[in-house]
Amino acid sequence: MAIEHLARATYATLPWKNGRGETDEIYLLPQGGSREDFEVRISSAPIIEDGAFSSFPGAERVITLIEGEELDLDFGDSRHRLLPFAPFRFDTGLAPTGRPVKGAVRVFNVMASRQCWHHAAQRVLAGPGSHEIPPDDLVVVFSVSGSWSLDTTTRGALRLAERDTVILREEAAALRASDGGRKARALVLRLRSAVALQGL
């Protein structure tokens, strides 16, 4: 079991792989990995104008619109309109063109190598109330808005400020909006080991 609490202030702001924007790089697995060689990569980025996404062949991306109204993803032969808090999964090797529809937006991305991980589920949580998070191979908890308390077995309660991230490895937890505010939102994304799934 393992828990990593990643505060917003620790994120590294880097240029996009294609040089067309900037991204807040939140997490890389394995430690010491790179944007060219990773098992899991978590990031968040503003999109202020039309532009092509960077290509990451061999990885699946779950993208969630966390600020702004709409983002069109143009894959050439198909399109998908991304709406707020509606996670969407796609082959990130396809590198669609992103087009903000009604002004600038911000997205949250979790990319995973298909050889190593499988995106199992995505949930958007809203306060108030307590939300149970069962253990899994890897769980990403991201505080979109408001502040949250994450109760864990091995480390007790962790406080998540806005845009903090917690990575859980085989650890159960319970998430509750700290102020009971109805506007608090959080993302919970679950990944399963591809190696374990192949053994089933």
C-alpha positions as protocol buffer text, in pm:
chain_id: "A"
residue {
  index: 1
  type: MET
  ca { x: 0 y: 0 z: 0 }
}
residue {
  index: 2
  type: ALA
  ca { x: 122 y: 352 z: -76 }
}
residue {
  index: 3
  type: ILE
  ca { x: -6 y: 710 z: -72 }
}
residue {
  index: 4
  type: GLU
  ca { x: 144 y: 1013 z: -245 }
}
residue {
  index: 5
  type: HIS
  ca { x: 4 y: 1361 z: -173 }
}
residue {
  index: 6
  type: LEU
  ca { x: 103 y: 1604 z: -450 }
}
residue {
  index: 7
  type: ALA
  ca { x: 37 y: 1970 z: -368 }
}
residue {
  index: 8
  type: ARG
  ca { x: -43 y: 2210 z: -651 }
}
residue {
  index: 9
  type: ALA
  ca { x: 265 y: 2419 z: -567 }
}
residue {
  index: 10
  type: THR
  ca { x: 492 y: 2124 z: -652 }
}
residue {
  index: 11
  type: TYR
  ca { x: 375 y: 2082 z: -1012 }
}
residue {
  index: 12
  type: ALA
  ca { x: 629 y: 2161 z: -1285 }
}
residue {
  index: 13
  type: THR
  ca { x: 512 y: 2390 z: -1568 }
}
residue {
  index: 14
  type: LEU
  ca { x: 660 y: 2267 z: -1895 }
}
residue {
  index: 15
  type: PRO
  ca { x: 612 y: 2343 z: -2265 }
}
residue {
  index: 16
  type: TRP
  ca { x: 393 y: 2103 z: -2458 }
}
residue {
  index: 17
  type: LYS
  ca { x: 574 y: 1831 z: -2648 }
}
residue {
  index: 18
  type: ASN
  ca { x: 471 y: 2008 z: -2971 }
}
residue {
  index: 19
  type: GLY
  ca { x: 564 y: 2353 z: -2837 }
}
residue {
  index: 20
  type: ARG
  ca { x: 215 y: 2500 z: -2879 }
}
residue {
  index: 21
  type: GLY
  ca { x: 135 y: 2561 z: -2514 }
}
residue {
  index: 22
  type: GLU
  ca { x: 222 y: 2481 z: -2153 }
}
residue {
  index: 23
  type: THR
  ca { x: 119 y: 2206 z: -1915 }
}
residue {
  index: 24
  type: ASP
  ca { x: 137 y: 2149 z: -1542 }
}
residue {
  index: 25
  type: GLU
  ca { x: 308 y: 1814 z: -1508 }
}
residue {
  index: 26
  type: ILE
  ca { x: 170 y: 1653 z: -1193 }
}
residue {
  index: 27
  type: TYR
  ca { x: 296 y: 1295 z: -1183 }
}
residue {
  index: 28
  type: LEU
  ca { x: 513 y: 1050 z: -1376 }
}
residue {
  index: 29
  type: LEU
  ca { x: 540 y: 676 z: -1320 }
}
residue {
  index: 30
  type: PRO
  ca { x: 798 y: 532 z: -1292 }
}
residue {
  index: 31
  type: GLN
  ca { x: 990 y: 788 z: -1092 }
}
residue {
  index: 32
  type: GLY
  ca { x: 1250 y: 935 z: -1324 }
}
residue {
  index: 33
  type: GLY
  ca { x: 1040 y: 858 z: -1633 }
}
residue {
  index: 34
  type: SER
  ca { x: 996 y: 1104 z: -1918 }
}
residue {
  index: 35
  type: ARG
  ca { x: 725 y: 1225 z: -2154 }
}
residue {
  index: 36
  type: GLU
  ca { x: 862 y: 981 z: -2410 }
}
residue {
  index: 37
  type: ASP
  ca { x: 882 y: 681 z: -2178 }
}
residue {
  index: 38
  type: PHE
  ca { x: 621 y: 648 z: -1902 }
}
residue {
  index: 39
  type: GLU
  ca { x: 371 y: 407 z: -1755 }
}
residue {
  index: 40
  type: VAL
  ca { x: 141 y: 679 z: -1620 }
}
residue {
  index: 41
  type: ARG
  ca { x: 152 y: 1055 z: -1678 }
}
residue {
  index: 42
  type: ILE
  ca { x: -85 y: 1303 z: -1512 }
}
residue {
  index: 43
  type: SER
  ca { x: -107 y: 1665 z: -1622 }
}
residue {
  index: 44
  type: SER
  ca { x: -334 y: 1967 z: -1645 }
}
residue {
  index: 45
  type: ALA
  ca { x: -323 y: 2234 z: -1914 }
}
residue {
  index: 46
  type: PRO
  ca { x: -503 y: 2545 z: -2036 }
}
residue {
  index: 47
  type: ILE
  ca { x: -615 y: 2550 z: -2400 }
}
residue {
  index: 48
  type: ILE
  ca { x: -667 y: 2905 z: -2523 }
}
residue {
  index: 49
  type: GLU
  ca { x: -668 y: 2854 z: -2901 }
}
residue {
  index: 50
  type: ASP
  ca { x: -704 y: 2586 z: -3167 }
}
residue {
  index: 51
  type: GLY
  ca { x: -410 y: 2346 z: -3177 }
}
residue {
  index: 52
  type: ALA
  ca { x: -306 y: 1985 z: -3222 }
}
residue {
  index: 53
  type: PHE
  ca { x: -256 y: 1766 z: -2917 }
}
residue {
  index: 54
  type: SER
  ca { x: 84 y: 1604 z: -2874 }
}
residue {
  index: 55
  type: SER
  ca { x: 104 y: 1242 z: -2986 }
}
residue {
  index: 56
  type: PHE
  ca { x: 187 y: 970 z: -2733 }
}
residue {
  index: 57
  type: PRO
  ca { x: 167 y: 640 z: -2925 }
}
residue {
  index: 58
  type: GLY
  ca { x: 85 y: 333 z: -2718 }
}
residue {
  index: 59
  type: ALA
  ca { x: -100 y: 525 z: -2448 }
}
residue {
  index: 60
  type: GLU
  ca { x: -467 y: 579 z: -2363 }
}
residue {
  index: 61
  type: ARG
  ca { x: -571 y: 923 z: -2238 }
}
residue {
  index: 62
  type: VAL
  ca { x: -865 y: 1013 z: -2018 }
}
residue {
  index: 63
  type: ILE
  ca { x: -929 y: 1386 z: -2054 }
}
residue {
  index: 64
  type: THR
  ca { x: -1171 y: 1590 z: -1842 }
}
residue {
  index: 65
  type: LEU
  ca { x: -1276 y: 1950 z: -1896 }
}
residue {
  index: 66
  type: ILE
  ca { x: -1239 y: 2118 z: -1555 }
}
residue {
  index: 67
  type: GLU
  ca { x: -1269 y: 2487 z: -1655 }
}
residue {
  index: 68
  type: GLY
  ca { x: -1456 y: 2651 z: -1940 }
}
residue {
  index: 69
  type: GLU
  ca { x: -1763 y: 2543 z: -2133 }
}
residue {
  index: 70
  type: GLU
  ca { x: -1680 y: 2325 z: -2435 }
}
residue {
  index: 71
  type: LEU
  ca { x: -1384 y: 2179 z: -2622 }
}
residue {
  index: 72
  type: ASP
  ca { x: -1411 y: 2012 z: -2961 }
}
residue {
  index: 73
  type: LEU
  ca { x: -1170 y: 1726 z: -3031 }
}
residue {
  index: 74
  type: ASP
  ca { x: -1127 y: 1683 z: -3408 }
}
residue {
  index: 75
  type: PHE
  ca { x: -983 y: 1341 z: -3500 }
}
residue {
  index: 76
  type: GLY
  ca { x: -1014 y: 1400 z: -3876 }
}
residue {
  index: 77
  type: ASP
  ca { x: -1267 y: 1125 z: -3943 }
}
residue {
  index: 78
  type: SER
  ca { x: -1468 y: 1196 z: -3626 }
}
residue {
  index: 79
  type: ARG
  ca { x: -1528 y: 1462 z: -3361 }
}
residue {
  index: 80
  type: HIS
  ca { x: -1612 y: 1465 z: -2994 }
}
residue {
  index: 81
  type: ARG
  ca { x: -1740 y: 1765 z: -2798 }
}
residue {
  index: 82
  type: LEU
  ca { x: -1599 y: 1765 z: -2447 }
}
residue {
  index: 83
  type: LEU
  ca { x: -1835 y: 1911 z: -2186 }
}
residue {
  index: 84
  type: PRO
  ca { x: -1750 y: 2001 z: -1825 }
}
residue {
  index: 85
  type: PHE
  ca { x: -1684 y: 1710 z: -1589 }
}
residue {
  index: 86
  type: ALA
  ca { x: -1751 y: 1441 z: -1851 }
}
residue {
  index: 87
  type: PRO
  ca { x: -1433 y: 1226 z: -1873 }
}
residue {
  index: 88
  type: PHE
  ca { x: -1352 y: 1101 z: -2224 }
}
residue {
  index: 89
  type: ARG
  ca { x: -1104 y: 826 z: -2315 }
}
residue {
  index: 90
  type: PHE
  ca { x: -916 y: 801 z: -2645 }
}
residue {
  index: 91
  type: ASP
  ca { x: -596 y: 671 z: -2807 }
}
residue {
  index: 92
  type: THR
  ca { x: -358 y: 960 z: -2746 }
}
residue {
  index: 93
  type: GLY
  ca { x: -144 y: 850 z: -3039 }
}
residue {
  index: 94
  type: LEU
  ca { x: -418 y: 997 z: -3261 }
}
residue {
  index: 95
  type: ALA
  ca { x: -328 y: 1356 z: -3159 }
}
residue {
  index: 96
  type: PRO
  ca { x: -660 y: 1532 z: -3229 }
}
residue {
  index: 97
  type: THR
  ca { x: -694 y: 1907 z: -3282 }
}
residue {
  index: 98
  type: GLY
  ca { x: -849 y: 2078 z: -2981 }
}
residue {
  index: 99
  type: ARG
  ca { x: -1081 y: 2372 z: -3048 }
}
residue {
  index: 100
  type: PRO
  ca { x: -1218 y: 2576 z: -2755 }
}
residue {
  index: 101
  type: VAL
  ca { x: -1578 y: 2658 z: -2848 }
}
residue {
  index: 102
  type: LYS
  ca { x: -1668 y: 2941 z: -2609 }
}
residue {
  index: 103
  type: GLY
  ca { x: -1339 y: 3075 z: -2481 }
}
residue {
  index: 104
  type: ALA
  ca { x: -1036 y: 2932 z: -2305 }
}
residue {
  index: 105
  type: VAL
  ca { x: -1063 y: 2602 z: -2116 }
}
residue {
  index: 106
  type: ARG
  ca { x: -852 y: 2388 z: -1885 }
}
residue {
  index: 107
  type: VAL
  ca { x: -828 y: 2010 z: -1898 }
}
residue {
  index: 108
  type: PHE
  ca { x: -703 y: 1736 z: -1667 }
}
residue {
  index: 109
  type: ASN
  ca { x: -529 y: 1439 z: -1831 }
}
residue {
  index: 110
  type: VAL
  ca { x: -437 y: 1090 z: -1715 }
}
residue {
  index: 111
  type: MET
  ca { x: -235 y: 897 z: -1975 }
}
residue {
  index: 112
  type: ALA
  ca { x: -144 y: 532 z: -1929 }
}
residue {
  index: 113
  type: SER
  ca { x: 69 y: 294 z: -2132 }
}
residue {
  index: 114
  type: ARG
  ca { x: -151 y: 11 z: -2263 }
}
residue {
  index: 115
  type: GLN
  ca { x: 132 y: -234 z: -2198 }
}
residue {
  index: 116
  type: CYS
  ca { x: 127 y: -151 z: -1826 }
}
residue {
  index: 117
  type: TRP
  ca { x: -214 y: -17 z: -1727 }
}
residue {
  index: 118
  type: HIS
  ca { x: -583 y: -24 z: -1814 }
}
residue {
  index: 119
  type: HIS
  ca { x: -819 y: 267 z: -1743 }
}
residue {
  index: 120
  type: ALA
  ca { x: -1088 y: 96 z: -1535 }
}
residue {
  index: 121
  type: ALA
  ca { x: -1329 y: 373 z: -1432 }
}
residue {
  index: 122
  type: GLN
  ca { x: -1372 y: 748 z: -1394 }
}
residue {
  index: 123
  type: ARG
  ca { x: -1600 y: 932 z: -1150 }
}
residue {
  index: 124
  type: VAL
  ca { x: -1679 y: 1294 z: -1081 }
}
residue {
  index: 125
  type: LEU
  ca { x: -1768 y: 1355 z: -715 }
}
residue {
  index: 126
  type: ALA
  ca { x: -1953 y: 1655 z: -573 }
}
residue {
  index: 127
  type: GLY
  ca { x: -1986 y: 1763 z: -209 }
}
residue {
  index: 128
  type: PRO
  ca { x: -2141 y: 1736 z: 44 }
}
residue {
  index: 129
  type: GLY
  ca { x: -2137 y: 1386 z: 188 }
}
residue {
  index: 130
  type: SER
  ca { x: -1876 y: 1114 z: 218 }
}
residue {
  index: 131
  type: HIS
  ca { x: -1761 y: 919 z: -89 }
}
residue {
  index: 132
  type: GLU
  ca { x: -1605 y: 576 z: -38 }
}
residue {
  index: 133
  type: ILE
  ca { x: -1301 y: 490 z: -255 }
}
residue {
  index: 134
  type: PRO
  ca { x: -1234 y: 114 z: -258 }
}
residue {
  index: 135
  type: PRO
  ca { x: -873 y: 1 z: -301 }
}
residue {
  index: 136
  type: ASP
  ca { x: -737 y: -62 z: -651 }
}
residue {
  index: 137
  type: ASP
  ca { x: -400 y: -105 z: -822 }
}
residue {
  index: 138
  type: LEU
  ca { x: -374 y: 272 z: -872 }
}
residue {
  index: 139
  type: VAL
  ca { x: -630 y: 543 z: -795 }
}
residue {
  index: 140
  type: VAL
  ca { x: -592 y: 911 z: -888 }
}
residue {
  index: 141
  type: VAL
  ca { x: -785 y: 1162 z: -673 }
}
residue {
  index: 142
  type: PHE
  ca { x: -782 y: 1521 z: -802 }
}
residue {
  index: 143
  type: SER
  ca { x: -946 y: 1814 z: -623 }
}
residue {
  index: 144
  type: VAL
  ca { x: -1101 y: 2025 z: -898 }
}
residue {
  index: 145
  type: SER
  ca { x: -1262 y: 2285 z: -671 }
}
residue {
  index: 146
  type: GLY
  ca { x: -1313 y: 2345 z: -303 }
}
residue {
  index: 147
  type: SER
  ca { x: -1116 y: 2167 z: -32 }
}
residue {
  index: 148
  type: TRP
  ca { x: -1148 y: 1802 z: 63 }
}
residue {
  index: 149
  type: SER
  ca { x: -1056 y: 1568 z: 346 }
}
residue {
  index: 150
  type: LEU
  ca { x: -930 y: 1226 z: 240 }
}
residue {
  index: 151
  type: ASP
  ca { x: -944 y: 971 z: 521 }
}
residue {
  index: 152
  type: THR
  ca { x: -699 y: 684 z: 472 }
}
residue {
  index: 153
  type: THR
  ca { x: -617 y: 376 z: 675 }
}
residue {
  index: 154
  type: THR
  ca { x: -240 y: 414 z: 686 }
}
residue {
  index: 155
  type: ARG
  ca { x: -195 y: 794 z: 701 }
}
residue {
  index: 156
  type: GLY
  ca { x: -514 y: 918 z: 858 }
}
residue {
  index: 157
  type: ALA
  ca { x: -677 y: 1233 z: 718 }
}
residue {
  index: 158
  type: LEU
  ca { x: -516 y: 1430 z: 435 }
}
residue {
  index: 159
  type: ARG
  ca { x: -636 y: 1776 z: 340 }
}
residue {
  index: 160
  type: LEU
  ca { x: -662 y: 1843 z: -33 }
}
residue {
  index: 161
  type: ALA
  ca { x: -661 y: 2205 z: -139 }
}
residue {
  index: 162
  type: GLU
  ca { x: -794 y: 2304 z: -481 }
}
residue {
  index: 163
  type: ARG
  ca { x: -600 y: 2124 z: -758 }
}
residue {
  index: 164
  type: ASP
  ca { x: -408 y: 1897 z: -522 }
}
residue {
  index: 165
  type: THR
  ca { x: -365 y: 1534 z: -628 }
}
residue {
  index: 166
  type: VAL
  ca { x: -339 y: 1211 z: -429 }
}
residue {
  index: 167
  type: ILE
  ca { x: -218 y: 879 z: -570 }
}
residue {
  index: 168
  type: LEU
  ca { x: -341 y: 568 z: -388 }
}
residue {
  index: 169
  type: ARG
  ca { x: -189 y: 223 z: -440 }
}
residue {
  index: 170
  type: GLU
  ca { x: -405 y: -58 z: -300 }
}
residue {
  index: 171
  type: GLU
  ca { x: -538 y: 178 z: -31 }
}
residue {
  index: 172
  type: ALA
  ca { x: -901 y: 234 z: 66 }
}
residue {
  index: 173
  type: ALA
  ca { x: -1013 y: 588 z: 147 }
}
residue {
  index: 174
  type: ALA
  ca { x: -1313 y: 811 z: 204 }
}
residue {
  index: 175
  type: LEU
  ca { x: -1341 y: 1158 z: 51 }
}
residue {
  index: 176
  type: ARG
  ca { x: -1548 y: 1440 z: 202 }
}
residue {
  index: 177
  type: ALA
  ca { x: -1575 y: 1808 z: 110 }
}
residue {
  index: 178
  type: SER
  ca { x: -1413 y: 1989 z: 404 }
}
residue {
  index: 179
  type: ASP
  ca { x: -1657 y: 2278 z: 416 }
}
residue {
  index: 180
  type: GLY
  ca { x: -1961 y: 2074 z: 311 }
}
residue {
  index: 181
  type: GLY
  ca { x: -1989 y: 2302 z: 9 }
}
residue {
  index: 182
  type: ARG
  ca { x: -2211 y: 2192 z: -275 }
}
residue {
  index: 183
  type: LYS
  ca { x: -1974 y: 2347 z: -533 }
}
residue {
  index: 184
  type: ALA
  ca { x: -1679 y: 2125 z: -439 }
}
residue {
  index: 185
  type: ARG
  ca { x: -1585 y: 1874 z: -711 }
}
residue {
  index: 186
  type: ALA
  ca { x: -1325 y: 1602 z: -737 }
}
residue {
  index: 187
  type: LEU
  ca { x: -1218 y: 1346 z: -997 }
}
residue {
  index: 188
  type: VAL
  ca { x: -1143 y: 983 z: -912 }
}
residue {
  index: 189
  type: LEU
  ca { x: -981 y: 770 z: -1182 }
}
residue {
  index: 190
  type: ARG
  ca { x: -901 y: 401 z: -1136 }
}
residue {
  index: 191
  type: LEU
  ca { x: -626 y: 211 z: -1320 }
}
residue {
  index: 192
  type: ARG
  ca { x: -563 y: -164 z: -1319 }
}
residue {
  index: 193
  type: SER
  ca { x: -236 y: -337 z: -1386 }
}
residue {
  index: 194
  type: ALA
  ca { x: -232 y: -477 z: -1741 }
}
residue {
  index: 195
  type: VAL
  ca { x: 2 y: -753 z: -1624 }
}
residue {
  index: 196
  type: ALA
  ca { x: -248 y: -865 z: -1359 }
}
residue {
  index: 197
  type: LEU
  ca { x: -535 y: -855 z: -1609 }
}
residue {
  index: 198
  type: GLN
  ca { x: -339 y: -1073 z: -1856 }
}
residue {
  index: 199
  type: GLY
  ca { x: -303 y: -1333 z: -1583 }
}
residue {
  index: 200
  type: LEU
  ca { x: -680 y: -1368 z: -1532 }
}
